XYZ file of C-alpha atoms in Angstrom:
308
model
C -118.627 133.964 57.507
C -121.024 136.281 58.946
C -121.566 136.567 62.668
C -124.083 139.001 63.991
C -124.827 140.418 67.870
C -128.471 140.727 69.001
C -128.662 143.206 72.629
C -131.136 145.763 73.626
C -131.013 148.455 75.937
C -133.828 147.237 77.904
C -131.347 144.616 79.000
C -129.918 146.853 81.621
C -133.321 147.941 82.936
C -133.265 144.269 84.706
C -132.475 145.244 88.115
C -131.522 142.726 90.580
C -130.586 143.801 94.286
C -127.490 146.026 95.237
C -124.431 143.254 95.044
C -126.126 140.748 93.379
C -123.170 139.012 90.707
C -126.076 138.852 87.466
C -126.233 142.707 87.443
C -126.360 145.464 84.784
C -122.783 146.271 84.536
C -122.176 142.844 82.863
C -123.845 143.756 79.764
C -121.830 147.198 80.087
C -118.645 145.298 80.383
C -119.531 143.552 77.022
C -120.381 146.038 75.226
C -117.310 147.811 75.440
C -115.092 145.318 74.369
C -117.750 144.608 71.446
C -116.958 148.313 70.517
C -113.352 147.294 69.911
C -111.806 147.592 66.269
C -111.885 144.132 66.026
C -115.573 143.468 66.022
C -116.066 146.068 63.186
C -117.533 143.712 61.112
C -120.178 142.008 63.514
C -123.798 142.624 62.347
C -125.582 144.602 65.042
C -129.119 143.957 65.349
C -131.622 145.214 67.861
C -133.273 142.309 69.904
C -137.172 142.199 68.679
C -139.988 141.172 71.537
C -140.727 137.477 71.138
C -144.070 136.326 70.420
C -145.100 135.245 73.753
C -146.911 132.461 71.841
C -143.364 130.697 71.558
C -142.836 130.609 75.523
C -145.310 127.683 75.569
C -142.629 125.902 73.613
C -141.151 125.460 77.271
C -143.699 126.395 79.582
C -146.940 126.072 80.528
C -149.419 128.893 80.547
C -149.637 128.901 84.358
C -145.353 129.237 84.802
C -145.670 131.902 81.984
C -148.385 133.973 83.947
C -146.795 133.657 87.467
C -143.708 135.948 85.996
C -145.917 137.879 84.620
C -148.301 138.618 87.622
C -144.475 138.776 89.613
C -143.440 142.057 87.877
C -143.952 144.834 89.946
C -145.008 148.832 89.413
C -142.055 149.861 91.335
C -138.984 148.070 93.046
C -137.839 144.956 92.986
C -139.666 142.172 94.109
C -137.655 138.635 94.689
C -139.013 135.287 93.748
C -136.918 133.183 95.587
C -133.673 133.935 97.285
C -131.673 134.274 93.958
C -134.394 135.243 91.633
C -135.892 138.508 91.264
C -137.897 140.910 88.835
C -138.009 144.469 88.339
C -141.086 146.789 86.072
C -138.613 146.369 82.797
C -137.651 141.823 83.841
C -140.955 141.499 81.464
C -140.089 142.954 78.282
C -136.082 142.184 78.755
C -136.999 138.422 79.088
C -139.257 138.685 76.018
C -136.299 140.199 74.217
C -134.158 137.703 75.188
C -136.356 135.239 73.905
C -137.370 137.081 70.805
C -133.553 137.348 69.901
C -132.817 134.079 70.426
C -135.622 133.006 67.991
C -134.847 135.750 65.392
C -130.807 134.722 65.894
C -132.354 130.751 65.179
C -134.517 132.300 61.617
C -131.198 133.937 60.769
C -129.069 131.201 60.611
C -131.532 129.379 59.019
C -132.111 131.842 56.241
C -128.442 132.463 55.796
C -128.944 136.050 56.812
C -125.977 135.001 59.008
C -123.837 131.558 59.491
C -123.482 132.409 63.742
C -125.086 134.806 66.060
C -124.080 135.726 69.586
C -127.101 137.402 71.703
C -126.086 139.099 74.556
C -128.819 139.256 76.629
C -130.191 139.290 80.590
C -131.688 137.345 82.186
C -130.107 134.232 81.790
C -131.919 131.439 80.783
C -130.717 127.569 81.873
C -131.960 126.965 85.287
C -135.461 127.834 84.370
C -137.579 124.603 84.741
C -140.668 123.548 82.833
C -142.471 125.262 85.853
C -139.560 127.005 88.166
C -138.013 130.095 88.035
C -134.526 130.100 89.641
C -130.868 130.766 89.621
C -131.224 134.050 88.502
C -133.567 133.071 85.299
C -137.206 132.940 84.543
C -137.678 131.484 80.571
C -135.163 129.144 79.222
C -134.173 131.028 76.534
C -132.160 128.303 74.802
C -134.683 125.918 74.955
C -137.724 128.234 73.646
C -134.988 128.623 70.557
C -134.647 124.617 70.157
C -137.936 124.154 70.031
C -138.252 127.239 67.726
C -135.984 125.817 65.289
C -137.985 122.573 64.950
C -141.508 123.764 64.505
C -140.833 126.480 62.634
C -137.867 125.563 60.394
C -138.464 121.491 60.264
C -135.205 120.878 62.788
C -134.885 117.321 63.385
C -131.839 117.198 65.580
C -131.180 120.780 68.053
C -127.905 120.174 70.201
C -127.805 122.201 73.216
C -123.981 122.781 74.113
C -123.575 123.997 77.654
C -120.356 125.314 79.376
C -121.308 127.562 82.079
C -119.991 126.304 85.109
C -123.608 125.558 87.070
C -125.608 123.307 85.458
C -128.173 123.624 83.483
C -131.042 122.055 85.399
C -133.971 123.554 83.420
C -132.653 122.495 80.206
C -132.453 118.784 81.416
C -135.595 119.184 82.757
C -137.283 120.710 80.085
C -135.746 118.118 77.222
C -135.139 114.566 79.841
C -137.174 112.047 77.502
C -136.865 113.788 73.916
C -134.551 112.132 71.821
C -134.313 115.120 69.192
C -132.377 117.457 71.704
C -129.220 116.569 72.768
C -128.071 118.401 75.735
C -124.336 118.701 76.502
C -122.865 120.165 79.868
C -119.575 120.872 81.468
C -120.124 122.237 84.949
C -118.272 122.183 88.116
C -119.751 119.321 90.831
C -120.775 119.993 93.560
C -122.054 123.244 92.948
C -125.663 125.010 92.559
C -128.035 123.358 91.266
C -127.111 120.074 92.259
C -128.325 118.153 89.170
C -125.669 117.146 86.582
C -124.478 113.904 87.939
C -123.197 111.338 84.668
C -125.701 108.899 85.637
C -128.112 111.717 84.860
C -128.715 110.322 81.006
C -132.672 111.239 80.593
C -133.882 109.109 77.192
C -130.116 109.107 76.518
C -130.319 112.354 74.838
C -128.037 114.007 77.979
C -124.422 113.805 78.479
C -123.117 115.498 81.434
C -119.242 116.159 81.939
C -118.800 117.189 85.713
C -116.261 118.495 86.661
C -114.174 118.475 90.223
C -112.956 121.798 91.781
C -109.808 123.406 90.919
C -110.157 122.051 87.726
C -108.190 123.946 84.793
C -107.712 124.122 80.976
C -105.968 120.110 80.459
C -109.357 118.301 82.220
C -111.957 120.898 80.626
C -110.564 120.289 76.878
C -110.778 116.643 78.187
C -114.125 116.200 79.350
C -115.181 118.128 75.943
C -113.125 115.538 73.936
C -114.038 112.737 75.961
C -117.580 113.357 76.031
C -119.168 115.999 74.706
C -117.565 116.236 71.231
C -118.112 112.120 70.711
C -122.021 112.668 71.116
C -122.340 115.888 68.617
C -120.420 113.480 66.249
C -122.731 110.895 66.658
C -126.179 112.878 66.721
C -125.260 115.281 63.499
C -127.092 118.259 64.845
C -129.007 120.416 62.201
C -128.624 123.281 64.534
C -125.919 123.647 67.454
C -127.530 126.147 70.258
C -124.441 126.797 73.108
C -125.480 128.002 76.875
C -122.496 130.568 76.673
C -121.573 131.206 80.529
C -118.369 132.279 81.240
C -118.069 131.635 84.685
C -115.917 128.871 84.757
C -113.620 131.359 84.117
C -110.511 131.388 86.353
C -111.337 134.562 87.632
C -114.732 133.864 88.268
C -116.426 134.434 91.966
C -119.285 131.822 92.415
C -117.312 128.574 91.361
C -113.636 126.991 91.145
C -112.854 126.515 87.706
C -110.098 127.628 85.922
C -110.371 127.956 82.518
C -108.856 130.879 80.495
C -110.166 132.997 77.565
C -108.350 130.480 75.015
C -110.083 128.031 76.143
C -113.316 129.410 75.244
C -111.830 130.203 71.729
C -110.715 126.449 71.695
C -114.389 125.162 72.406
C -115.984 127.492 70.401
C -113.655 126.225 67.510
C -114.721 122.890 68.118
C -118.247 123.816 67.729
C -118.275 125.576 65.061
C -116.256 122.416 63.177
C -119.289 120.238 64.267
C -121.836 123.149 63.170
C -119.751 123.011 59.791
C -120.154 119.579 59.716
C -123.754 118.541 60.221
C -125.144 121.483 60.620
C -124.578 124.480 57.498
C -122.624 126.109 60.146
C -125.644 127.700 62.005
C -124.823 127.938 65.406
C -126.522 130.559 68.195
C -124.679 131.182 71.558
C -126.299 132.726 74.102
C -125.053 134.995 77.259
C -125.748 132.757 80.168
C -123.138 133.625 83.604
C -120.198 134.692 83.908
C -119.561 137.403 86.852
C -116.341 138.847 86.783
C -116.391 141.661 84.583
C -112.757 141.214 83.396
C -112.959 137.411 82.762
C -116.769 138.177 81.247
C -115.431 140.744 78.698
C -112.236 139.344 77.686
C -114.163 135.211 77.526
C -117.083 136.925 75.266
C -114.422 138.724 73.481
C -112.857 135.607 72.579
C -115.568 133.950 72.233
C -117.215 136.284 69.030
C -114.059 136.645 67.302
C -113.490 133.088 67.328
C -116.810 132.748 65.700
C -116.250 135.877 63.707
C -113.261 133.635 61.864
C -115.290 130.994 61.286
């Protein structure tokens, strides 16, 4: 079973404002628990620059050059009151996107059977036209559609467990039957969206979840309903929305979930992935701002998919 990493340096050259949570030193945080004897065996590969072609996969050509014109010479410059970009947000968001399309040819070619892309920004709450919670391109969606045109995808699941949800996604995929998107997120809680009656062409399943929530009503929300759906929709390619801020240690939400139960659901992904799908699955760094609970959930996380 071979798992590779995608990162970049330019990933820390995203600056956001002095105590803002989605900051450099989370990517520093996993990095040196990636460095750990364990992970001696993860393929290491340097995250190329996307074609910026493949943005229009989930955004127009207006969204695309608003972030672009938004990038400034110097500074930081905010685009709403969570949302901001810095001179290097350009090339670390076409990174992010490139790796998440190379990670989606890898599995594909059997270069690798999983691939975890550690990567900033974040991706999920970016909207067909809306940058916001911290993102600007929807990574994971840019990488669904990626998979279809370019390798013949039928079905792309989107798995998401970070503990906002992931508006953009929803928005991006509400009336296209050949992505199923999956989400466990706390409720109420930023964005908003993410309601069960939320069902879009019945191709969304969302699993809210009530503060104070821990490990036994997580696992049974994934059982319940988001396991049932991959089982019925035999995904050719699982894509996950890794956040790991429904960590218990987490500060933005109230979820309590520990780092086995990240290994737990990422076992139960990879199963389905197994299943349906020739194992390919890509996970990608969404939140998760705690440092401790970040490196120790990720850490978790890869070896879990380093075992297969």
């Amino acid at each position: 079973m071979a798992t590779m990493l995608y990162t970049h340096p330019v990933f820390l050259e995203h600056m956001t404002p002095p105590g803002h949570p989605e900051r450099p030193d989370r990517l520093r945080a996993i990095e040196r628990v990636l460095e750990e004897d364990a992970f001696t065996d993860l393929v290491r590969v340097e995250a190329p620059e996307a074609d910026e072609q493949t943005l229009t996969f989930a955004h127009p050509e207006r969204h695309i050059d608003k972030i672009r014109t938004a990038i400034p010479e110097t500074g930081i410059r905010s685009i709403d009151a969570d949302t901001s970009v810095s001179p290097k947000s350009w090339e670390a968001a076409i990174r992010a996107v490139g790796a998440a399309n190379a990670a989606v040819d890898d599995v594909f070619s059997g270069k690798a059977d999983n691939v975890f892309i550690a990567a900033r920004p974040p991706g999920h709450h970016a909207e067909k036209t809306t940058a916001m919670g911290f993102c600007l391109f929807n990574t994971a969606a840019i990488a669904a559609r990626h998979a279809q045109r370019k390798h013949g995808a039928e079905r792309v699941a989107i798995v998401d467990w970070d503990v906002h949800h992931g508006n953009g996604t929803q928005d991006i995929f509400w009336d296209d039957p050949s992505v199923l998107y999956c989400s466990t997120h706390q409720m109420p809680l930023y964005p908003g969206t993410g309601a069960r009656d939320e069902t879009g062409a019945g191709n969304i399943v969302n699993a809210p979840l009530s503060p104070r929530t821990g490990s036994d009503l997580f696992r049974e929300a994934f059982r319940a309903r988001v396991l049932p759906a991959l089982d019925k929709f035999k995904p050719d390619l699982i894509i996950i929305s890794a956040g790991f801020d429904a960590h218990h240690r987490d500060p933005l939400a109230e979820i309590y979930l520990t780092e086995e139960d990240f290994d737990w659901a990422t076992g139960q992904l990879l199963d389905r992935a197994g299943k349906s799908a020739g194992n390919r699955l890509v996970s990608l760094l969404e939140g998760g701002y705690d440092l401790e609970g970040l490196s120790s959930s990720v850490s978790a996380h890869v070896r879990r998919m380093m075992r297969g």
